[in-house]
Structures are given as structure tokens and as C-alpha cells.
Short mmCIF file of C-alpha atoms in Angstrom, two decimals:
data_model
loop_
_atom_site.label_atom_id
_atom_site.label_comp_id
_atom_site.label_asym_id
_atom_site.label_seq_id
_atom_site.Cartn_x
_atom_site.Cartn_y
_atom_site.Cartn_z
CA UNK A 283 -9.39 -15.10 22.98
CA UNK A 284 -11.50 -17.70 21.40
CA UNK A 285 -14.42 -16.26 19.35
CA UNK A 286 -16.73 -18.34 17.46
CA UNK A 287 -19.67 -16.59 15.77
CA UNK A 288 -22.54 -17.70 13.99
CA UNK A 289 -21.12 -21.33 13.23
CA UNK A 290 -23.26 -23.50 11.05
CA UNK A 291 -22.17 -27.08 10.07
CA UNK A 292 -23.91 -29.31 7.57
CA UNK A 293 -23.11 -32.81 6.90
CA UNK A 294 -25.02 -33.51 3.61
CA UNK A 295 -28.44 -32.68 4.63
CA UNK A 296 -27.98 -33.12 8.21
CA UNK A 297 -27.81 -29.42 9.93
CA UNK A 298 -25.61 -30.45 13.08
CA UNK A 299 -24.64 -26.95 14.12
CA UNK A 300 -27.36 -24.19 13.60
CA UNK A 301 -25.83 -20.64 14.57
CA UNK A 302 -23.61 -21.43 17.37
CA UNK A 303 -21.86 -18.53 18.85
CA UNK A 304 -19.26 -18.78 22.14
CA UNK A 305 -16.76 -16.34 23.52
CA UNK A 306 -14.26 -17.88 25.61
CA UNK A 307 -11.68 -15.21 27.35
CA UNK A 308 -8.27 -15.87 28.47
CA UNK A 309 -7.92 -17.95 31.61
CA UNK A 310 -11.73 -19.11 31.45
CA UNK A 311 -12.74 -22.69 31.72
CA UNK A 312 -16.08 -23.29 29.56
CA UNK A 313 -17.79 -26.69 29.99
CA UNK A 314 -20.32 -27.69 27.12
CA UNK A 315 -22.70 -30.21 28.27
CA UNK A 316 -25.65 -31.56 26.49
CA UNK A 317 -27.37 -35.02 24.95
CA UNK A 318 -25.49 -37.03 22.58
CA UNK A 319 -25.87 -35.76 18.79
CA UNK A 320 -26.46 -32.23 20.26
CA UNK A 321 -23.49 -31.10 18.09
CA UNK A 322 -20.82 -30.34 21.22
CA UNK A 323 -17.89 -32.48 19.76
CA UNK A 324 -18.68 -31.16 16.11
CA UNK A 325 -18.52 -27.61 17.75
CA UNK A 326 -15.48 -28.33 19.50
CA UNK A 327 -13.78 -29.73 16.30
CA UNK A 328 -14.86 -26.41 14.57
CA UNK A 329 -12.81 -24.50 16.91
CA UNK A 330 -9.29 -25.74 15.57
CA UNK A 331 -10.96 -26.46 12.00
CA UNK A 332 -10.65 -30.25 12.37
CA UNK A 333 -14.32 -29.60 10.93
CA UNK A 334 -14.61 -26.69 8.45
CA UNK A 335 -17.61 -24.70 9.43
CA UNK A 336 -20.23 -24.32 6.53
CA UNK A 337 -20.46 -20.83 7.64
CA UNK A 338 -19.61 -18.70 10.58
CA UNK A 339 -16.50 -17.25 11.72
CA UNK A 340 -13.78 -18.69 14.34
CA UNK A 341 -11.05 -16.27 15.76
CA UNK A 342 -8.11 -17.46 17.86
CA UNK A 343 -6.67 -14.39 19.30
CA UNK A 344 -6.27 -11.84 16.10
CA UNK A 345 -6.41 -14.72 13.51
CA UNK A 346 -9.54 -15.55 11.67
CA UNK A 347 -9.19 -19.05 11.03
CA UNK A 348 -12.16 -19.53 8.49
CA UNK A 349 -10.50 -17.35 6.11
CA UNK A 350 -7.13 -18.45 6.52
CA UNK A 351 -5.22 -20.76 4.23
CA UNK A 352 -4.62 -24.26 5.22
CA UNK A 353 -1.00 -23.72 5.94
CA UNK A 354 -1.65 -20.69 8.28
CA UNK A 355 -4.43 -22.82 9.99
CA UNK A 356 -1.69 -25.42 11.00
CA UNK A 357 0.32 -22.68 12.67
CA UNK A 358 -2.60 -21.59 14.83
CA UNK A 359 -3.28 -25.14 15.80
CA UNK A 360 0.15 -25.12 17.89
CA UNK A 361 -1.39 -22.82 20.21
CA UNK A 362 -4.88 -24.44 20.66
CA UNK A 363 -4.17 -28.23 22.14
CA UNK A 364 -6.58 -30.79 22.02
CA UNK A 365 -7.38 -34.14 23.42
CA UNK A 366 -9.74 -36.59 22.41
CA UNK A 367 -12.11 -39.36 23.72
CA UNK A 368 -10.11 -42.00 22.28
CA UNK A 369 -6.76 -40.67 23.30
CA UNK A 370 -5.16 -41.25 19.80
CA UNK A 371 -1.64 -41.74 21.10
CA UNK A 372 0.65 -42.76 18.34
CA UNK A 373 0.94 -46.49 18.90
CA UNK A 374 4.34 -47.17 17.10
CA UNK A 375 6.21 -44.67 19.42
CA UNK A 376 6.88 -44.66 22.93
CA UNK A 377 5.42 -42.43 25.45
CA UNK A 378 8.37 -40.10 25.76
CA UNK A 379 8.55 -40.24 21.67
CA UNK A 380 4.85 -39.19 21.73
CA UNK A 381 5.74 -36.19 23.62
CA UNK A 382 8.87 -34.99 21.95
CA UNK A 383 7.55 -35.65 18.40
CA UNK A 384 5.44 -32.64 17.63
CA UNK A 385 7.74 -30.02 19.55
CA UNK A 386 10.76 -31.12 17.54
CA UNK A 387 9.11 -31.37 14.19
CA UNK A 388 6.94 -28.33 14.54
CA UNK A 389 8.58 -25.97 16.96
CA UNK A 390 12.10 -27.36 16.12
CA UNK A 391 13.21 -27.81 19.62
CA UNK A 392 16.54 -29.83 20.22
CA UNK A 393 16.04 -33.42 21.32
CA UNK A 394 17.51 -32.43 24.78
CA UNK A 395 15.26 -29.51 25.24
CA UNK A 396 12.26 -31.73 23.95
CA UNK A 397 13.26 -34.50 26.16
CA UNK A 398 13.69 -32.18 29.32
CA UNK A 399 10.02 -30.68 28.57
CA UNK A 400 8.43 -33.89 28.24
CA UNK A 401 9.78 -35.37 31.49
CA UNK A 402 8.77 -32.57 33.51
CA UNK A 403 5.17 -32.90 32.09
CA UNK A 404 5.11 -36.88 32.70
CA UNK A 405 6.14 -35.88 35.87
CA UNK A 406 3.33 -33.73 36.45
CA UNK A 407 0.80 -36.36 35.26
CA UNK A 408 2.69 -38.84 37.37
CA UNK A 409 3.92 -41.04 34.29
CA UNK A 410 7.60 -40.56 34.32
CA UNK A 411 8.41 -44.15 35.05
CA UNK A 412 6.13 -44.82 32.09
CA UNK A 413 8.36 -42.83 29.66
CA UNK A 414 9.81 -45.98 27.73
CA UNK A 415 6.70 -47.72 27.47
CA UNK A 416 4.67 -48.12 24.30
CA UNK A 417 0.89 -46.82 24.61
CA UNK A 418 -0.52 -50.18 24.38
CA UNK A 419 1.10 -51.09 27.72
CA UNK A 420 -0.81 -48.43 29.43
CA UNK A 421 -4.45 -48.27 31.00
CA UNK A 422 -6.94 -45.99 29.40
CA UNK A 423 -6.49 -43.49 32.09
CA UNK A 424 -2.86 -43.43 31.72
CA UNK A 425 -3.20 -43.28 28.03
CA UNK A 426 -5.38 -40.15 28.59
CA UNK A 427 -2.70 -38.48 30.79
CA UNK A 428 -0.26 -38.92 28.32
CA UNK A 429 -2.51 -37.52 25.75
CA UNK A 430 -2.54 -34.54 27.70
CA UNK A 431 0.93 -34.32 28.37
CA UNK A 432 1.54 -34.87 24.66
CA UNK A 433 -0.73 -31.43 24.13
CA UNK A 434 0.93 -29.41 26.88
CA UNK A 435 4.36 -30.49 25.25
CA UNK A 436 3.50 -27.84 22.81
CA UNK A 437 2.82 -25.08 24.98
CA UNK A 438 -0.71 -24.16 23.82
CA UNK A 439 -2.63 -20.94 24.99
CA UNK A 440 -5.64 -22.96 24.68
CA UNK A 441 -7.07 -26.57 25.54
CA UNK A 442 -9.82 -28.42 24.12
CA UNK A 443 -11.07 -31.39 25.78
CA UNK A 444 -13.50 -33.84 23.50
CA UNK A 445 -15.27 -35.95 26.22
CA UNK A 446 -11.93 -37.13 27.86
CA UNK A 447 -13.24 -39.33 30.17
CA UNK A 448 -15.92 -41.05 28.05
CA UNK A 449 -13.96 -44.10 27.01
CA UNK A 450 -12.80 -44.85 30.59
CA UNK A 451 -13.48 -47.33 32.98
CA UNK A 452 -15.23 -45.83 36.03
CA UNK A 453 -12.35 -46.04 38.37
CA UNK A 454 -9.84 -44.23 35.86
CA UNK A 455 -12.18 -41.16 35.34
CA UNK A 456 -10.89 -39.38 38.56
CA UNK A 457 -6.98 -39.47 37.72
CA UNK A 458 -7.95 -37.93 34.48
CA UNK A 459 -10.29 -35.31 35.91
CA UNK A 460 -7.54 -34.47 38.60
CA UNK A 461 -5.05 -33.40 35.99
CA UNK A 462 -7.74 -31.39 34.10
CA UNK A 463 -8.35 -29.75 37.24
CA UNK A 464 -4.78 -28.91 38.30
CA UNK A 465 -4.54 -27.59 34.82
CA UNK A 466 -7.49 -25.60 35.11
CA UNK A 467 -6.17 -24.09 38.53
CA UNK A 468 -3.05 -23.18 36.64
CA UNK A 469 -5.06 -20.82 34.63
CA UNK A 470 -5.24 -22.53 31.14
CA UNK A 471 -7.76 -21.37 28.93
CA UNK A 472 -10.15 -24.27 28.24
CA UNK A 473 -13.17 -25.76 26.61
CA UNK A 474 -14.20 -29.09 27.87
CA UNK A 475 -17.18 -31.36 26.36
CA UNK A 476 -18.06 -33.62 29.26
CA UNK A 477 -20.70 -35.61 30.48
CA UNK A 478 -19.20 -35.55 34.26
CA UNK A 479 -21.47 -32.97 35.79
CA UNK A 480 -19.94 -33.02 39.16
CA UNK A 481 -16.60 -32.10 37.60
CA UNK A 482 -18.28 -29.33 35.36
CA UNK A 483 -19.58 -27.84 38.52
CA UNK A 484 -16.18 -27.59 40.09
CA UNK A 485 -14.10 -26.46 37.47
CA UNK A 486 -16.21 -24.46 35.14
CA UNK A 487 -16.22 -20.65 35.13
CA UNK A 488 -19.20 -21.16 32.57
CA UNK A 489 -21.73 -23.98 31.67
CA UNK A 490 -22.88 -24.05 28.06
CA UNK A 491 -26.11 -26.25 27.26
CA UNK A 492 -26.28 -27.39 23.94
CA UNK A 493 -29.26 -29.27 22.31
CA UNK A 494 -30.10 -29.95 18.62
CA UNK A 495 -27.19 -27.95 17.13
CA UNK A 496 -27.93 -24.88 19.35
CA UNK A 497 -26.63 -23.24 22.53
CA UNK A 498 -29.79 -23.18 24.81
CA UNK A 499 -28.17 -22.11 28.06
CA UNK A 500 -24.99 -20.25 28.79
CA UNK A 501 -24.54 -19.90 32.64
CA UNK A 502 -22.51 -19.93 35.83
CA UNK A 503 -22.43 -23.52 36.93
CA UNK A 504 -24.17 -22.45 40.14
CA UNK A 505 -27.00 -20.88 38.36
CA UNK A 506 -27.24 -23.47 35.52
CA UNK A 507 -27.20 -26.61 37.86
CA UNK A 508 -29.52 -25.00 40.66
CA UNK A 509 -32.31 -23.52 38.33
CA UNK A 510 -31.87 -24.11 34.66
CA UNK A 511 -34.03 -21.63 32.77
CA UNK A 512 -35.02 -24.03 29.97
CA UNK A 513 -37.40 -26.88 29.89
CA UNK A 514 -34.83 -28.78 27.76
CA UNK A 515 -32.15 -28.54 30.08
CA UNK A 516 -34.18 -29.19 33.24
CA UNK A 517 -35.60 -32.27 31.44
CA UNK A 518 -31.72 -33.37 30.79
CA UNK A 519 -30.65 -32.71 34.21
CA UNK A 520 -33.07 -34.60 35.74
CA UNK A 521 -32.66 -37.70 33.76
CA UNK A 522 -28.94 -37.87 34.41
CA UNK A 523 -28.51 -36.63 38.09
CA UNK B 207 17.35 -93.51 -16.61
CA UNK B 208 20.79 -93.64 -17.69
CA UNK B 209 20.16 -90.79 -19.87
CA UNK B 210 19.25 -88.63 -16.49
CA UNK B 211 22.31 -89.88 -14.58
CA UNK B 212 24.71 -88.94 -17.32
CA UNK B 213 22.74 -85.60 -17.56
CA UNK B 214 23.44 -84.83 -13.93
CA UNK B 215 27.06 -85.90 -14.54
CA UNK B 216 27.48 -83.59 -17.38
CA UNK B 217 25.60 -80.53 -15.59
CA UNK B 218 28.13 -80.54 -12.85
CA UNK B 219 30.64 -78.46 -14.25
CA UNK B 220 28.06 -75.96 -15.03
CA UNK B 221 26.48 -75.78 -11.65
CA UNK B 222 28.33 -72.35 -10.66
CA UNK B 223 27.20 -70.73 -13.69
CA UNK B 224 23.85 -71.50 -13.21
CA UNK B 225 23.92 -70.89 -9.49
CA UNK B 226 25.48 -67.71 -9.67
CA UNK B 227 22.46 -66.65 -12.06
CA UNK B 228 20.70 -66.18 -8.74
CA UNK B 229 22.43 -62.63 -8.08
CA UNK B 230 21.34 -61.39 -11.54
CA UNK B 231 17.85 -62.42 -10.31
CA UNK B 232 17.90 -60.96 -6.93
CA UNK B 233 19.59 -57.84 -8.31
CA UNK B 234 16.58 -57.54 -10.76
CA UNK B 235 14.13 -58.05 -7.83
CA UNK B 236 15.77 -55.67 -5.42
CA UNK B 237 16.02 -52.87 -7.68
CA UNK B 238 12.54 -53.51 -8.90
CA UNK B 239 11.15 -53.73 -5.50
CA UNK B 240 12.85 -50.31 -4.39
CA UNK B 241 11.40 -48.64 -7.20
CA UNK B 242 7.95 -50.33 -6.56
CA UNK B 243 7.77 -49.49 -3.10
CA UNK B 244 8.70 -45.84 -3.77
CA UNK B 245 6.67 -45.44 -6.54
CA UNK B 246 3.72 -47.38 -4.98
CA UNK B 247 3.85 -44.88 -1.98
CA UNK B 248 3.52 -41.98 -4.36
CA UNK B 249 0.84 -43.63 -6.38
CA UNK B 250 -1.13 -44.50 -3.12
CA UNK B 251 -0.86 -40.82 -2.03
CA UNK B 252 -2.26 -39.83 -4.89
CA UNK B 253 -5.06 -42.01 -4.95
CA UNK B 254 -6.19 -40.91 -1.15
CA UNK B 255 -5.42 -37.57 -2.04
CA UNK B 256 -7.74 -34.85 -3.25
CA UNK B 257 -6.46 -33.72 -6.27
CA UNK B 258 -8.78 -35.26 -9.03
CA UNK B 259 -6.51 -35.21 -11.79
CA UNK B 260 -3.63 -37.10 -9.80
CA UNK B 261 -6.10 -39.64 -8.38
CA UNK B 262 -7.61 -40.49 -11.97
CA UNK B 263 -3.95 -40.53 -13.40
CA UNK B 264 -2.80 -42.95 -10.32
CA UNK B 265 -5.99 -45.31 -11.18
CA UNK B 266 -5.27 -45.33 -14.74
CA UNK B 267 -1.85 -46.13 -14.19
CA UNK B 268 -2.69 -49.04 -11.94
CA UNK B 269 -5.41 -50.27 -14.17
CA UNK B 270 -2.88 -50.55 -17.15
CA UNK B 271 -0.01 -52.16 -15.42
CA UNK B 272 -2.35 -54.70 -13.83
CA UNK B 273 -4.31 -55.43 -16.89
CA UNK B 274 -1.71 -56.65 -19.16
CA UNK B 275 0.74 -59.33 -19.04
CA UNK B 276 4.11 -58.29 -17.56
CA UNK B 277 5.71 -60.51 -20.34
CA UNK B 278 4.27 -58.39 -22.84
CA UNK B 279 5.14 -55.02 -20.93
CA UNK B 280 8.72 -56.20 -20.71
CA UNK B 281 8.81 -57.03 -24.60
CA UNK B 282 7.34 -53.31 -25.44
CA UNK B 283 9.78 -51.86 -23.05
CA UNK B 284 12.75 -53.74 -24.58
CA UNK B 285 11.79 -54.30 -28.31
CA UNK B 286 9.15 -51.84 -28.85
CA UNK B 287 10.00 -48.35 -27.35
CA UNK B 288 13.58 -48.77 -28.28
CA UNK B 289 12.69 -48.97 -31.80
CA UNK B 290 10.01 -46.30 -32.10
CA UNK B 291 12.22 -43.80 -30.53
CA UNK B 292 15.68 -45.01 -32.27
CA UNK B 293 17.36 -45.48 -29.13
CA UNK B 294 19.56 -48.10 -30.53
CA UNK B 295 20.63 -50.85 -28.19
CA UNK B 296 19.37 -50.84 -24.72
CA UNK B 297 20.78 -52.20 -21.66
CA UNK B 298 18.47 -55.48 -21.01
CA UNK B 299 19.02 -55.36 -17.35
CA UNK B 300 18.16 -51.77 -16.80
CA UNK B 301 14.90 -52.35 -19.14
CA UNK B 302 13.95 -55.14 -16.83
CA UNK B 303 14.41 -53.35 -13.55
CA UNK B 304 12.25 -50.54 -14.80
CA UNK B 305 9.76 -52.50 -16.13
CA UNK B 306 9.57 -54.67 -13.00
CA UNK B 307 9.62 -51.63 -10.91
CA UNK B 308 6.74 -49.77 -12.61
CA UNK B 309 4.70 -52.99 -12.47
CA UNK B 310 5.20 -53.69 -9.10
CA UNK B 311 4.42 -49.94 -8.02
CA UNK B 312 1.07 -50.41 -9.60
CA UNK B 313 0.45 -53.58 -7.38
CA UNK B 314 2.36 -52.07 -4.24
CA UNK B 315 0.04 -48.68 -4.40
CA UNK B 316 -2.91 -50.86 -3.87
CA UNK B 317 -1.51 -52.71 -0.96
CA UNK B 318 0.10 -49.28 0.58
CA UNK B 319 -3.68 -47.61 0.08
CA UNK B 320 -5.33 -50.17 2.00
CA UNK B 321 -2.89 -49.99 4.59
CA UNK B 322 -3.01 -46.23 5.07
CA UNK B 323 -6.87 -46.41 5.04
CA UNK B 324 -6.78 -49.01 7.77
CA UNK B 325 -5.02 -46.49 10.12
CA UNK B 326 -7.35 -45.03 12.40
CA UNK B 327 -8.59 -41.61 11.21
CA UNK B 328 -7.74 -40.23 14.69
CA UNK B 329 -4.38 -40.49 14.13
CA UNK B 330 -4.23 -37.89 11.40
CA UNK B 331 -6.59 -35.61 13.68
CA UNK B 332 -4.09 -35.97 16.49
CA UNK B 333 -1.21 -34.84 14.44
CA UNK B 334 -3.19 -32.08 12.92
CA UNK B 335 -4.22 -31.11 16.18
CA UNK B 336 -0.72 -31.07 17.28
CA UNK B 337 0.17 -28.42 14.49
CA UNK B 338 2.09 -31.04 12.23
CA UNK B 339 1.62 -30.53 8.67
CA UNK B 340 0.87 -33.26 5.97
CA UNK B 341 3.95 -34.60 5.02
CA UNK B 342 5.60 -35.38 8.16
CA UNK B 343 2.24 -36.89 9.42
CA UNK B 344 2.40 -39.21 6.47
CA UNK B 345 5.96 -40.05 6.95
CA UNK B 346 6.19 -40.18 10.78
CA UNK B 347 2.88 -41.23 11.73
CA UNK B 348 0.63 -42.85 9.09
CA UNK B 349 3.08 -44.60 6.92
CA UNK B 350 4.97 -46.47 9.50
CA UNK B 351 1.77 -47.78 10.83
CA UNK B 352 0.33 -48.74 7.44
CA UNK B 353 3.37 -50.22 6.47
CA UNK B 354 3.51 -52.58 9.60
CA UNK B 355 0.16 -53.80 8.68
CA UNK B 356 0.97 -54.64 5.49
CA UNK B 357 4.06 -56.17 5.83
CA UNK B 358 2.86 -59.76 5.12
CA UNK B 359 1.33 -58.47 1.64
CA UNK B 360 4.71 -56.64 0.85
CA UNK B 361 6.78 -59.59 1.34
CA UNK B 362 4.19 -61.64 -0.76
CA UNK B 363 4.71 -59.07 -3.69
CA UNK B 364 8.36 -59.47 -3.27
CA UNK B 365 8.44 -63.18 -3.48
CA UNK B 366 6.11 -63.03 -6.61
CA UNK B 367 8.69 -60.34 -7.99
CA UNK B 368 11.70 -62.44 -7.53
CA UNK B 369 9.92 -65.42 -8.93
CA UNK B 370 8.72 -63.33 -11.90
CA UNK B 371 12.31 -62.42 -12.85
CA UNK B 372 12.54 -65.61 -14.64
CA UNK B 373 10.59 -63.74 -17.56
CA UNK B 374 13.52 -61.50 -18.29
CA UNK B 375 14.89 -64.78 -19.72
CA UNK B 376 12.96 -63.64 -22.93
CA UNK B 377 15.03 -60.44 -23.32
CA UNK B 378 18.36 -61.88 -23.13
CA UNK B 379 19.22 -61.36 -19.55
CA UNK B 380 21.52 -64.29 -18.45
CA UNK B 381 19.62 -64.65 -14.82
CA UNK B 382 18.94 -68.05 -13.26
CA UNK B 383 16.72 -69.57 -15.95
CA UNK B 384 18.37 -68.30 -18.74
CA UNK B 385 21.44 -69.80 -17.59
CA UNK B 386 19.66 -73.03 -17.30
CA UNK B 387 18.42 -72.84 -20.66
CA UNK B 388 21.68 -72.18 -22.07
CA UNK B 389 23.17 -75.34 -20.38
CA UNK B 390 20.66 -77.34 -21.02
CA UNK B 391 21.04 -76.58 -25.02
CA UNK B 392 24.68 -77.10 -24.42
CA UNK B 393 24.28 -80.60 -22.95
CA UNK B 394 21.26 -81.52 -24.95
CA UNK B 395 19.50 -82.53 -21.38
CA UNK B 396 16.77 -80.22 -19.93
CA UNK B 397 16.04 -81.68 -16.78
CA UNK B 398 19.02 -81.60 -14.64
CA UNK B 399 19.90 -77.82 -15.11
CA UNK B 400 16.18 -76.94 -14.87
CA UNK B 401 15.91 -78.83 -11.43
CA UNK B 402 18.88 -76.74 -10.09
CA UNK B 403 17.17 -73.56 -10.94
CA UNK B 404 14.09 -74.91 -9.48
CA UNK B 405 15.79 -75.53 -6.15
CA UNK B 406 17.42 -72.12 -6.03
CA UNK B 407 14.11 -70.36 -6.65
CA UNK B 408 12.80 -72.30 -3.89
CA UNK B 409 15.81 -71.77 -1.42
CA UNK B 410 15.52 -68.06 -2.08
CA UNK B 411 11.87 -67.61 -1.60
CA UNK B 412 12.39 -69.68 1.69
CA UNK B 413 14.88 -67.37 2.96
CA UNK B 414 12.74 -64.53 1.92
CA UNK B 415 9.89 -65.89 3.91
CA UNK B 416 12.10 -66.37 6.95
CA UNK B 417 13.44 -62.92 6.81
CA UNK B 418 9.71 -61.57 6.40
CA UNK B 419 8.85 -63.08 9.37
CA UNK B 420 11.69 -61.92 11.53
CA UNK B 421 11.10 -58.29 10.12
CA UNK B 422 7.12 -58.55 11.06
CA UNK B 423 8.30 -59.45 14.72
CA UNK B 424 10.70 -56.89 15.08
CA UNK B 425 8.07 -54.46 14.00
CA UNK B 426 5.46 -56.02 16.52
CA UNK B 427 7.44 -54.80 19.39
CA UNK B 428 4.99 -51.88 19.99
CA UNK B 429 1.86 -54.28 20.42
#
């Protein structure tokens, strides 16, 4: 279970997160939506401590990340995968090398085992034939699918998605969303920040609406999209749909 | 004119002696480049790190080595330091490699620091998110990308280093230039032996430039 309690985050005088609390149970898919600058991404990055919350508590299973030493946090990150808007594949490594690097380095897998797992994952995301290519030879959608496979290669218990399709050409959005959806169907626990409302409706168990550093609504997708309770959320949905 | 021609005739027997001095020059340059590269990486990591004391020391180091003449550093290392510490005779070659290495590390650290800063911050975050710790991230993810980008600058530094080894002629090392001077003094004719050195330096720099380009092309495979 991921349990973020009363998270505050300031960058200097700017208060990006103001008392954000969210619980994600095993197997749940939570989608966070909201306008740009509402703190969605910052909140997501607080969960694996890429950003250190100014105050508040982040629990992943039994571990309290906010009080842990940096070395122990690194350990916990193994089970919390993250996918970024801009992919961040390692450009000097081939697709396969991208996938086997962390499992070998961090988990101590043998090369054979790592390659075997990597090939299974590449097959799952439909990119096995690209395994010896360098990332710059791939399209955006392919890069993001490789990035997802790279995260999965660490066999995480949780996955965080930070606007995984926002940097993609429109015709590549679906191939990435399909991969995420099949992951959701396999029971992966996920927190997804996205602007894809249709997708949110489809995969989410819970939709969280954030604005100005706060969670304004947290509801089932059906309830949220058909009758949002706050004016701000109504306004937001009107503008984008 | 006649003097020049006879000078060239006189220098012929000494050509192998002068030319083989290039190995001494290259040896110093190579040794110093390795020291400078490793030192430069360590210094640059101190400079971008979070520990204030290390950052301060690294910056001071760079400032001193860049802010004083290399030939003076060489003299201090060879004549000055052995005297105050009663070290007797020190090996001028070792002295030269150390001084050049330490000096080059200062320049190299600035180049590498720039290279590291130019790598997308997301690379560090991606590695972090995969649970990779600081040192492997630096070694396997950040530095290879940084070094690829700064290869031309590093090559430049190495070429400068090679040419600057002529300075060690002032501390009795018989490298290329010193040998030219010795031969010149023997035959009382300066131009021909100096010309030989000049040509040798130029050839070496051309070869290094060529090798640098090839290395660069090889590292651009992933582009």
C-alpha cells in the first residue's frame, strides 16, 4: 500500500502542495487529473522521493520514506517503478541494454537471466525486434513502451506514470495507453497522472482531481465524470471535453 | 644560405637522436593525460556535489593551477619543493608527469563539469527511479554521455598538453625540444635541429587530431 499523508511541498516561497493525502491500496489504479501547475507531477515525484516533501509522511508498505536514510530510500525505489513524460531512456545504451542495466546492477541478476526477462517484456510491449536498436532510432511511442518495459524489468510492486503520453504525437498515444491498460488488467498497482480523460474513465478505480496544490475531489470515475461535486472540477471538465 | 645547407648536413647524424625524443614527450603527455583525466573527474564530482568543503577545495585547486604559469609550477615542483623538504635529487621525469597531470586536472575538471551539467537531469532521475545508487549512475549513465559530448574539448586539452611538454626542457628532461637545443649547441647552428622538432610536433598533433576524430565518430554510433 502507498500512503501519502499531509504532504506539503514548497519551492522557495511557492507552495506547490498544500496538505495532500492519498491512499492507494494493492491492485488499485488511481488516476490524478487537473490543470497544469496544480501539483500533480510534484505529488507523484514525492511518492518515490524524487522530490523531498517539505513536510508530511510517505509510506510504501511498512517503510516510512520520509524518515529513511537516502541509502534505504534507494532500496525502496526498486519496488516503485516510474515512467516519465520524456521517457529518459539511456541514449548510449541499446534497448536491451536499457532493460538489463538496473536488474543486473541493482538486483544482481546474471546477464542471461536479465536478458531473458528483458526479452519477455519487450515481447509483451511488442518491440522485441527493436532490442538492438539505440533509442534515437525509435518513435516516441516506441520509446515510451521501452521505458515502461525498463521499469517493469525491476519487477516493481507499484508503478507511477507521470503524463506518459503528453509528449507523444497523437497517433502514438493509443499504443502506449494499451500497454498501460494491459498492465492495469494484470493487477498492477498504479498511480497515473494524465490528461487522457477517456483513458482515465476506462482504467481508473479512483479519479483524483487536483487544483492549486490540493486534492479537491476523489471519487470513482463514473461518479466524477458524470457529476463532479466541486465547481472547479465542473469547470475543468467542461473546458477539456 | 651556405651556412644553412651545411647546417642541415651537420644535423643529419643527429636526426634519430632528436626524433626519438618524441617518445619522451609523448610519455609525459600520456602519463599526465591519464592523471589529469582521473583527477579531473574527481574534481568535477566535488564541484557538482553537495559537500561544501569539497566544492570549495576543488574550486580553489582549479583557481591556483589555472592562475599561475605552468613553467613556474614546474620549477617549483622540481627545484623548490625538493629543497624545502630535503628530498635530494628527484627524478625530473616523474616530476614533470605529476606537475602536468595536476595542472591538466584543473582544466579537465572544468570541461567535465560542463559536460556533466549538459546531460539531461532526467537521466539521473530515471536511474534513481530504477533504484540505481549514485556511483553506478555517474559511472555508467552520466559520465559516458558527458564524455561523449566533451570529446573534442578533451582532445584539445590533450593536444595542448603534448605541445606544452616542451616546457620540461627547462628541468633537464631530454625530450624533443631539449634534444634539439643540445644538438644546436653542438653544431653551432640552431635552425635545422629546431625545424626537425617543429615538424615532429606538428606530425604528432595531426595524428592526435585524426585519432580524436575517429574516436568521436565511433562514439556517435548511438546518435
